[in-house]
PDB file of C-alpha atoms in Angstrom:
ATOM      1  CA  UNK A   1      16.602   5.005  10.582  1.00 67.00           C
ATOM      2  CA  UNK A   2      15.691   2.302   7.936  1.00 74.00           C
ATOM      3  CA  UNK A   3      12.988   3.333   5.890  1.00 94.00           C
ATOM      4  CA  UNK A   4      11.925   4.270   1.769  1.00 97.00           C
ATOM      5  CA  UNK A   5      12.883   7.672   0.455  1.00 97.00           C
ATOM      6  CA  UNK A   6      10.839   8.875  -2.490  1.00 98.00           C
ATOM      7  CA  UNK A   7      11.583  11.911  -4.367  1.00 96.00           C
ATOM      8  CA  UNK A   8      10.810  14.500  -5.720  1.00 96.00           C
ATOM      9  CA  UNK A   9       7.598  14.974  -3.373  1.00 96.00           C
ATOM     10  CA  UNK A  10       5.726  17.008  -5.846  1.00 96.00           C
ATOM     11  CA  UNK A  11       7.065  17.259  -9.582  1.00 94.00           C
ATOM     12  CA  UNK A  12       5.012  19.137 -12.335  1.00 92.00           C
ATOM     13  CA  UNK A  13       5.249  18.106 -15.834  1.00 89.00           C
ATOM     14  CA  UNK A  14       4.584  19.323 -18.883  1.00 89.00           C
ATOM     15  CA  UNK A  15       2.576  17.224 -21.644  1.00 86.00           C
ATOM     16  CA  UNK A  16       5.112  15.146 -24.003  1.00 87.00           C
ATOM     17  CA  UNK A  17       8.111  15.280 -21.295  1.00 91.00           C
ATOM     18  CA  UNK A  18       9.355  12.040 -19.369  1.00 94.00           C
ATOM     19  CA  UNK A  19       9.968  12.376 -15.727  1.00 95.00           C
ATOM     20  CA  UNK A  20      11.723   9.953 -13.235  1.00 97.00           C
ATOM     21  CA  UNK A  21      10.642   8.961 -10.176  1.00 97.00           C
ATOM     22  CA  UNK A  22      13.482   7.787  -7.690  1.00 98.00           C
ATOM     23  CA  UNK A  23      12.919   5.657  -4.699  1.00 98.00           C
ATOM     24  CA  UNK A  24      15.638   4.388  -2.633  1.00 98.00           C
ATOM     25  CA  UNK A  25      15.674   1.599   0.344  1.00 97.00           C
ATOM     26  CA  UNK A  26      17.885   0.558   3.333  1.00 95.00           C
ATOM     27  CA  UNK A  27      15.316  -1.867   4.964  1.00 93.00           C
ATOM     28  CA  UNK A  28      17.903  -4.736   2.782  1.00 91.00           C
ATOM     29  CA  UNK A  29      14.036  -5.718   1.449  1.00 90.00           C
ATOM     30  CA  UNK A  30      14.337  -8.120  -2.338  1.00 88.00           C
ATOM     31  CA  UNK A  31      11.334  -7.037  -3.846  1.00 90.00           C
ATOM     32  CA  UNK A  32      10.310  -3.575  -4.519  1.00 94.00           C
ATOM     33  CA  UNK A  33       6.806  -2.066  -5.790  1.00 96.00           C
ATOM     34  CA  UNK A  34       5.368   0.962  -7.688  1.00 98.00           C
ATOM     35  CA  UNK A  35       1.775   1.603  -6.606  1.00 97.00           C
ATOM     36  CA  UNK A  36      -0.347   4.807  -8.163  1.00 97.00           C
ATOM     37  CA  UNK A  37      -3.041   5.722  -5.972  1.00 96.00           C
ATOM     38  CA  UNK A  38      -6.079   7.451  -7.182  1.00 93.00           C
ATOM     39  CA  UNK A  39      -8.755   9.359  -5.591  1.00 86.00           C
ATOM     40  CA  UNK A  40     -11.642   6.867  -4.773  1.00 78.00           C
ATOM     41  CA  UNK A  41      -9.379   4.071  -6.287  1.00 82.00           C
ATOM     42  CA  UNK A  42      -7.810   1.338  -4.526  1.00 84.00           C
ATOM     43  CA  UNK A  43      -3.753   1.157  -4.933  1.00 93.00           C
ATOM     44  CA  UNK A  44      -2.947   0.171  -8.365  1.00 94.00           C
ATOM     45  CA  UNK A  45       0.375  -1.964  -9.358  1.00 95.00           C
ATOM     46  CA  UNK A  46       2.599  -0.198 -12.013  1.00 97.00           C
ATOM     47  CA  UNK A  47       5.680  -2.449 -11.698  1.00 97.00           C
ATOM     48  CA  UNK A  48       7.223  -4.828  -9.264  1.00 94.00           C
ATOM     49  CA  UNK A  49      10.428  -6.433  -9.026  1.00 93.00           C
ATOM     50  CA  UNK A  50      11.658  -9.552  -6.595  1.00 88.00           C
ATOM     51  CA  UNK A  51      15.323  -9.300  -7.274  1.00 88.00           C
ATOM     52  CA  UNK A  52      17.785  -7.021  -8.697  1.00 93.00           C
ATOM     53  CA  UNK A  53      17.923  -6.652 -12.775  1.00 95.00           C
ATOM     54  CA  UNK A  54      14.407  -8.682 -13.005  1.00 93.00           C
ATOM     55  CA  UNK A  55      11.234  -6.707 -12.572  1.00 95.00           C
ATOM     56  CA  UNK A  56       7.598  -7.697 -13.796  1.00 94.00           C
ATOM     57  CA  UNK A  57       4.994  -5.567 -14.942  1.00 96.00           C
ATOM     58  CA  UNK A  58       1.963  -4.992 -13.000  1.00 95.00           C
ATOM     59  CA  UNK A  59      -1.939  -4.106 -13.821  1.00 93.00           C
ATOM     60  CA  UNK A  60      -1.319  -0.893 -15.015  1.00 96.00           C
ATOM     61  CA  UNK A  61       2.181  -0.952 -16.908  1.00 97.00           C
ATOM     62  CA  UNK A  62       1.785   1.022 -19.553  1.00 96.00           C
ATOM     63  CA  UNK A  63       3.566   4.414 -20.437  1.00 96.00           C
ATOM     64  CA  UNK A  64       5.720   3.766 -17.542  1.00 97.00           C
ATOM     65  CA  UNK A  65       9.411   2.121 -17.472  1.00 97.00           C
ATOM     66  CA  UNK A  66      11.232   0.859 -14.145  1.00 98.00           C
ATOM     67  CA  UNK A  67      15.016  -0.512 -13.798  1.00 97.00           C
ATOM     68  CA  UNK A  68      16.929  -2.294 -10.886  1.00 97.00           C
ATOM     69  CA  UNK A  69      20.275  -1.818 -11.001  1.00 97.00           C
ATOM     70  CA  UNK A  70      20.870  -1.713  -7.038  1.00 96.00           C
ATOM     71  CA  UNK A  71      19.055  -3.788  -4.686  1.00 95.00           C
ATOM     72  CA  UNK A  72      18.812  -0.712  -2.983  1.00 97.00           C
ATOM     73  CA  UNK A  73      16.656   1.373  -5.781  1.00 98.00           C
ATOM     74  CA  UNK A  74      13.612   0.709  -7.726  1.00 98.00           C
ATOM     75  CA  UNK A  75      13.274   4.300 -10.517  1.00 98.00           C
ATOM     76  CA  UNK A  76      10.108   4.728 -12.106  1.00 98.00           C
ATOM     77  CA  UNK A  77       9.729   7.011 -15.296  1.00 97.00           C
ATOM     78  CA  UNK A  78       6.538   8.070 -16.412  1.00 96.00           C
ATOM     79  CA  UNK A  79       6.786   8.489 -20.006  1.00 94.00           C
ATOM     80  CA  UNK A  80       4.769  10.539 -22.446  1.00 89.00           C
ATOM     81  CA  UNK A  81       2.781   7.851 -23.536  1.00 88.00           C
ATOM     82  CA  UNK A  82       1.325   7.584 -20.168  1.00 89.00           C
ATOM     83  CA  UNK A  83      -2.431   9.151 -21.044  1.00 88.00           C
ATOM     84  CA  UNK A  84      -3.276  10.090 -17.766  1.00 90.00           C
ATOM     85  CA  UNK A  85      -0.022  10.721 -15.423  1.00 93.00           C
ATOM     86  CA  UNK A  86      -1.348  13.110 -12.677  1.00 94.00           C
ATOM     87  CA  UNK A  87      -1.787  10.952  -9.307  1.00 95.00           C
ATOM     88  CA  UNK A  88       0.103  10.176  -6.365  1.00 97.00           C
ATOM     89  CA  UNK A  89       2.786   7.396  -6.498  1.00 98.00           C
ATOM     90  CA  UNK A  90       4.050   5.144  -3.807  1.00 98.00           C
ATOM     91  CA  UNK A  91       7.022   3.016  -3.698  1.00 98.00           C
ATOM     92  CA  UNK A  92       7.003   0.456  -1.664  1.00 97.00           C
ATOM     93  CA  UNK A  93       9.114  -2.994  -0.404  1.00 95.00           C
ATOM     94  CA  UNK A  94       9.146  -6.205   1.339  1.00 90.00           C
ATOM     95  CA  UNK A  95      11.554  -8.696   2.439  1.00 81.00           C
ATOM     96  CA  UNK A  96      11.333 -11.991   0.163  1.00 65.00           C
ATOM     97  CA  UNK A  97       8.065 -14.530   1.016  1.00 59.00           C
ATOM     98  CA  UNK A  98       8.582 -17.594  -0.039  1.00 56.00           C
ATOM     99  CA  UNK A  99       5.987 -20.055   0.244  1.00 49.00           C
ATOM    100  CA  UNK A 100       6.252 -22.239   3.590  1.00 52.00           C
ATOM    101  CA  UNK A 101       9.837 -20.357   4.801  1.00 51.00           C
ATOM    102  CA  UNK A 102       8.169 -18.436   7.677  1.00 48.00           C
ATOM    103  CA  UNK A 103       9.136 -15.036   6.385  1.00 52.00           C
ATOM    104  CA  UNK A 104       7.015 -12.203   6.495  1.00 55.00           C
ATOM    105  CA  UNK A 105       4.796 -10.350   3.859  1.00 76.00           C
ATOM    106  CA  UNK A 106       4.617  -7.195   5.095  1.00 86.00           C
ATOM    107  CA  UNK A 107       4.657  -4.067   2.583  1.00 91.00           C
ATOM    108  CA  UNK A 108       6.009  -0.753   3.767  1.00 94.00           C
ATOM    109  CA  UNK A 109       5.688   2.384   1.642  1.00 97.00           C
ATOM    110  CA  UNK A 110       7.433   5.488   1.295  1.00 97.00           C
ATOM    111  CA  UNK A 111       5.539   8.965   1.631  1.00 97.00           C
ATOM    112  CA  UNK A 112       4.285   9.017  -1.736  1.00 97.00           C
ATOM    113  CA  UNK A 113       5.304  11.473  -5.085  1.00 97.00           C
ATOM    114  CA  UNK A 114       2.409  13.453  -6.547  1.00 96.00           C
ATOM    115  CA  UNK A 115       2.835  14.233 -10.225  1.00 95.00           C
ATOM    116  CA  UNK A 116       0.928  16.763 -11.764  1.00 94.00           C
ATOM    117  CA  UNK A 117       0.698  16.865 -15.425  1.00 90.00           C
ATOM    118  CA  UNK A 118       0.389  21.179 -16.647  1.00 86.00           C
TER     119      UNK A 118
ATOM    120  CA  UNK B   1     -17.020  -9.059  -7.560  1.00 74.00           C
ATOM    121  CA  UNK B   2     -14.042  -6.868  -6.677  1.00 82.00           C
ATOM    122  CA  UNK B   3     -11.247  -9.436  -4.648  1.00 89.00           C
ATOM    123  CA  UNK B   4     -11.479  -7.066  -1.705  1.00 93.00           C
ATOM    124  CA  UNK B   5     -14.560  -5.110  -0.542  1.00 94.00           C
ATOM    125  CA  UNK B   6     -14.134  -2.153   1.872  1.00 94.00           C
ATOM    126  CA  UNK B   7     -17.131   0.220   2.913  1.00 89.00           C
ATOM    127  CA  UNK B   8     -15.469   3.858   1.653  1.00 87.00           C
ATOM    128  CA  UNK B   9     -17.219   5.476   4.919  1.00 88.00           C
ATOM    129  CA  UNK B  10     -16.503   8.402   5.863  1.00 93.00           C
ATOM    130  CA  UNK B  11     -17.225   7.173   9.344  1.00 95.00           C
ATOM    131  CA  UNK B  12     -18.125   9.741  11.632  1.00 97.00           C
ATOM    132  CA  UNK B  13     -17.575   8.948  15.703  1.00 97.00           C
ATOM    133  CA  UNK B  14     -17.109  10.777  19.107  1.00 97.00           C
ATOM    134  CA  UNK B  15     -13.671  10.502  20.653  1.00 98.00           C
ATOM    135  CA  UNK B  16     -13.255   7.768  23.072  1.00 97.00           C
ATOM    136  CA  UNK B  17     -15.336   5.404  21.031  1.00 97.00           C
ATOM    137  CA  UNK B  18     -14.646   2.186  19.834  1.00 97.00           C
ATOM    138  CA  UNK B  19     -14.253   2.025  16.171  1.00 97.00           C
ATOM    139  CA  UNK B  20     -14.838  -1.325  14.009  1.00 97.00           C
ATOM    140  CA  UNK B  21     -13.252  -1.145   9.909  1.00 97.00           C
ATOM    141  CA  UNK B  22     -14.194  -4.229   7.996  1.00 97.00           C
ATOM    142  CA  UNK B  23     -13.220  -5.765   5.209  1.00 97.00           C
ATOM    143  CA  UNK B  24     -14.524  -8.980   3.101  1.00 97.00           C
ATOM    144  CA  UNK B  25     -12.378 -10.683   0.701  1.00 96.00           C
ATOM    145  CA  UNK B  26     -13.256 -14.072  -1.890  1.00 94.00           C
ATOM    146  CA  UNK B  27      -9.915 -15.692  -2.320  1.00 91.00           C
ATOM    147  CA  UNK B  28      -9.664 -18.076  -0.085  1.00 90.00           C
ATOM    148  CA  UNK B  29      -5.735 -18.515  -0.439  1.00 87.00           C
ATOM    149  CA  UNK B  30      -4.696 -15.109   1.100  1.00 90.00           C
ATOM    150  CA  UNK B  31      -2.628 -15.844   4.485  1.00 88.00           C
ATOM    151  CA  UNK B  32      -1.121 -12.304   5.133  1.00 90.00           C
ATOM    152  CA  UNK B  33      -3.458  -9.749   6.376  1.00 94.00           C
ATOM    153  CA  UNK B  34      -2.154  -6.239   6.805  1.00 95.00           C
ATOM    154  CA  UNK B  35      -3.900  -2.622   8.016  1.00 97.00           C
ATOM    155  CA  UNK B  36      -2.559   0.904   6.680  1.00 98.00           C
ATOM    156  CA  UNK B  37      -2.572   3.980   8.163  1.00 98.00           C
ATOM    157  CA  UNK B  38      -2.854   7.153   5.439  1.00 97.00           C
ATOM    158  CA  UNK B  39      -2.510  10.656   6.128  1.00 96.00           C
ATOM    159  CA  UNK B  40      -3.712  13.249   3.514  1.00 93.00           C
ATOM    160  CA  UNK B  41      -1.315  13.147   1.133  1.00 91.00           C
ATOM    161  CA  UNK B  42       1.205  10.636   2.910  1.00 95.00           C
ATOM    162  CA  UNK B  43       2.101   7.498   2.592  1.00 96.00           C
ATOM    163  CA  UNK B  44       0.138   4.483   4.153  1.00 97.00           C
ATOM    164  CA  UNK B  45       1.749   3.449   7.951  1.00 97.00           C
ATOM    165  CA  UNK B  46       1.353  -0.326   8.339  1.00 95.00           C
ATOM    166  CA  UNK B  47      -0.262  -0.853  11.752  1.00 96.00           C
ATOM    167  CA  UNK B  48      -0.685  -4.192  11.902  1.00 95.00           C
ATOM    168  CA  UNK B  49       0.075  -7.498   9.746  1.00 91.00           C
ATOM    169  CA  UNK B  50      -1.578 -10.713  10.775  1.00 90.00           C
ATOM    170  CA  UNK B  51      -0.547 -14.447   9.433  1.00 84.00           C
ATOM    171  CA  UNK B  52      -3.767 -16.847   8.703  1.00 82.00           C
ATOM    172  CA  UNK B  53      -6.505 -16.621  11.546  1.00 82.00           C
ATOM    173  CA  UNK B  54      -7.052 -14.813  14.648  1.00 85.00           C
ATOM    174  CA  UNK B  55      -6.456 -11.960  16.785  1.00 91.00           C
ATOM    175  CA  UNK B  56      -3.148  -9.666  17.335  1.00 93.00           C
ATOM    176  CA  UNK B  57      -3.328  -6.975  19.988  1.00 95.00           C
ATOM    177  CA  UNK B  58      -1.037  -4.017  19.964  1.00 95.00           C
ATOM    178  CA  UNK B  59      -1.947  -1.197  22.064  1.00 96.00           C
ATOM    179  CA  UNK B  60      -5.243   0.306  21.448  1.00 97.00           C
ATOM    180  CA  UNK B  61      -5.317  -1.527  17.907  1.00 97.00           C
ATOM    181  CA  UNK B  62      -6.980  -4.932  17.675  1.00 97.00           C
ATOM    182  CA  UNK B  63      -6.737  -7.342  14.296  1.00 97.00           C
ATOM    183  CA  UNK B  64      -9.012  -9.673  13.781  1.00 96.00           C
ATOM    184  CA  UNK B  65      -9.213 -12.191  10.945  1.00 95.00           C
ATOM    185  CA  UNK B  66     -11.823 -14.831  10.338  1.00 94.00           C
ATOM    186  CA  UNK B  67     -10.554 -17.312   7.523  1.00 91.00           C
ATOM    187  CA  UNK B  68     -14.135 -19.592   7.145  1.00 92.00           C
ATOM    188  CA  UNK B  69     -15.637 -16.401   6.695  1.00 94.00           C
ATOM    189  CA  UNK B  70     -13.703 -14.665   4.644  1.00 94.00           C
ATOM    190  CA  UNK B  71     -14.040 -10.946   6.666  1.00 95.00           C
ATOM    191  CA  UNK B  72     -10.527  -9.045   8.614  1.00 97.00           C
ATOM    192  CA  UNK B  73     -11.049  -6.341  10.729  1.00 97.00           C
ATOM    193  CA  UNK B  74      -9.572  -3.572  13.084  1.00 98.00           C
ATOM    194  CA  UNK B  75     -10.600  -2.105  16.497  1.00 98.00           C
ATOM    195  CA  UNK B  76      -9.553   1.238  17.433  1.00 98.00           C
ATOM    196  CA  UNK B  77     -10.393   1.319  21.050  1.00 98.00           C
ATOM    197  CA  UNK B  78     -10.085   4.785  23.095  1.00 98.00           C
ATOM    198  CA  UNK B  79     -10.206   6.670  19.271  1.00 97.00           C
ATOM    199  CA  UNK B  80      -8.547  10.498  19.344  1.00 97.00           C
ATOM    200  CA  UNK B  81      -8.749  13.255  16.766  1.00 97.00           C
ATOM    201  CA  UNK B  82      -5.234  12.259  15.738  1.00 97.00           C
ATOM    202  CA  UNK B  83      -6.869   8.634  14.917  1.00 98.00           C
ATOM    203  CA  UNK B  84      -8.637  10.609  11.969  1.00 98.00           C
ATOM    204  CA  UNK B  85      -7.348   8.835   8.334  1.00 97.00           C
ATOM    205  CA  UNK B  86      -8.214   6.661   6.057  1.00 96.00           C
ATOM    206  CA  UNK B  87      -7.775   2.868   6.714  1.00 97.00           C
ATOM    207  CA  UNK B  88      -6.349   0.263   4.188  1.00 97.00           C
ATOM    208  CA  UNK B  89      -6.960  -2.920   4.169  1.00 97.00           C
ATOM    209  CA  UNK B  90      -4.626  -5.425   1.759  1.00 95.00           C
ATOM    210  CA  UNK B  91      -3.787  -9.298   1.883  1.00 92.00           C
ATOM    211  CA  UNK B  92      -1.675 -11.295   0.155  1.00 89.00           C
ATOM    212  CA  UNK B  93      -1.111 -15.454  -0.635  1.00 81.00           C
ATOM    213  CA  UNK B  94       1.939 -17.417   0.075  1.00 72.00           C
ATOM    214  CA  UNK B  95       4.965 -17.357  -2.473  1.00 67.00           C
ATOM    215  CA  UNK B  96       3.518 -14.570  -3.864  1.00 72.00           C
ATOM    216  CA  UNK B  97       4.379 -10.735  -4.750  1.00 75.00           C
ATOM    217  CA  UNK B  98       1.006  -9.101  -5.209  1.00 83.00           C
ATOM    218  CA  UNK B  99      -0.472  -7.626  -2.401  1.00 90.00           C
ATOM    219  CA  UNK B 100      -4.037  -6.557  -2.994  1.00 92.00           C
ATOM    220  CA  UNK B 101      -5.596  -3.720  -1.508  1.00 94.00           C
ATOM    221  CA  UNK B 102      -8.976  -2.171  -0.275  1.00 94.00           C
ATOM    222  CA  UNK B 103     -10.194   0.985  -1.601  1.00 93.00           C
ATOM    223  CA  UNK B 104      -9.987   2.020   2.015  1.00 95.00           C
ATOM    224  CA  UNK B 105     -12.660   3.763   4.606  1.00 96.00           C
ATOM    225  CA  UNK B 106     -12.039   7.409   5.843  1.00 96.00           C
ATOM    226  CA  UNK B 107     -12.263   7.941   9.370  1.00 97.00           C
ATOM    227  CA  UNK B 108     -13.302  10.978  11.015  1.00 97.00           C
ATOM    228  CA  UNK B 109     -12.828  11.481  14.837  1.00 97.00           C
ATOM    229  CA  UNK B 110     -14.491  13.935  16.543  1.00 96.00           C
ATOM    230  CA  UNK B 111     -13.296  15.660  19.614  1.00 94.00           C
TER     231      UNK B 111
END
């Protein structure tokens, strides 16, 4: 089944320790997403990336680091200078949409990793 | 004046009703139009993804979009208990990589 694996589903974390998020896809999608979702909030973008080894920060980068090493995975480590970590995080893809090509923009998420800060 | 306005609901109905979730948007360049899905404490299911104006049918889901003025929607006709979520709106422009979301309306239906 093609789909996005997030793990772990629920981490705990103490204050001052860094903590890595993995995400892994086999939809063959180019760009991949980190949203954090907040109760009453919309989805916010951490970090995005269109191609492997690029990535692009998003509205709410800070005290969190991503790499793309694979086209396949898209880690996200919430560091300790992330002031307010607890909240549920979705990765997400899509295939590539460029302008005019006919390809789609759809966005597909995974089931989501809540992080709880002790 | 958020990008994308969604009423937050919750919006209460009897099963077997039709349900209509609305949202507005003010940039007129979006072309992709797409409908989530969320579960408590799951990820959002994409339902249904539209391209520039008008309707897409799939089952007892109906996705509207109206470009001039600015407004998507979705029809749940025939709504269960299961149908019970909350219901994310999100567009997105050509060439593009942001997708921007609603803050999404929670649906509650009653058996």
């Amino acid at each position: 089944d093609g789909g996005i694996t997030q793990s772990p589903k629920y981490l705990f974390r103490k204050e001052g320790q860094n903590v890595t998020l993995s995400c892994e896809q086999n939809l063959n999608h180019d760009a991949m997403y980190w949203y954090r979702q907040d109760p009453g909030q919309g989805l916010r973008l951490i970090y995005y990336s269109q191609i492997v080894n690029d990535f692009q920060k998003g509205d709410i980068a800070e005290g969190y680091s991503v790499s793309r090493e694979k086209k396949e995975s898209f880690p996200l480590t919430v560091t300790s200078a992330q002031k307010n970590p607890t909240a549920f995080y979705l990765c997400a893809s899509s295939i590539y949409q460029s302008a005019g090509a006919g390809k789609t923009g759809e966005l597909f998420f995974g089931e989501g990793s809540r992080l709880t800060v002790l | 004046q958020k990008e994308v306005e969604q009423d937050p609901g919750p919006l209460s109905v009897p099963e077997g009703a039709i349900v209509s979730l609305n949202c507005t948007y003010s940039n007129s360049a979006f072309q992709y139009f797409m409908w989530y899905r969320q579960y408590s404490r799951k990820g959002p299911e994409l339902l249904m993804y539209t391209y520039s104006s008008g309707n897409k049918e799939d089952g007892r889901f109906t996705a509207q979009v109206d470009k001039s003025s600015k407004y998507i929607s979705l029809f749940i006709r025939d709504s269960q208990p299961s149908d019970s979520a909350t219901y994310l709106c999100a567009m997105s422009g050509p060439g593009t990589y942001k997708y921007i979301f609603g803050t999404g309306t929670r649906l509650k239906v009653l058996a």
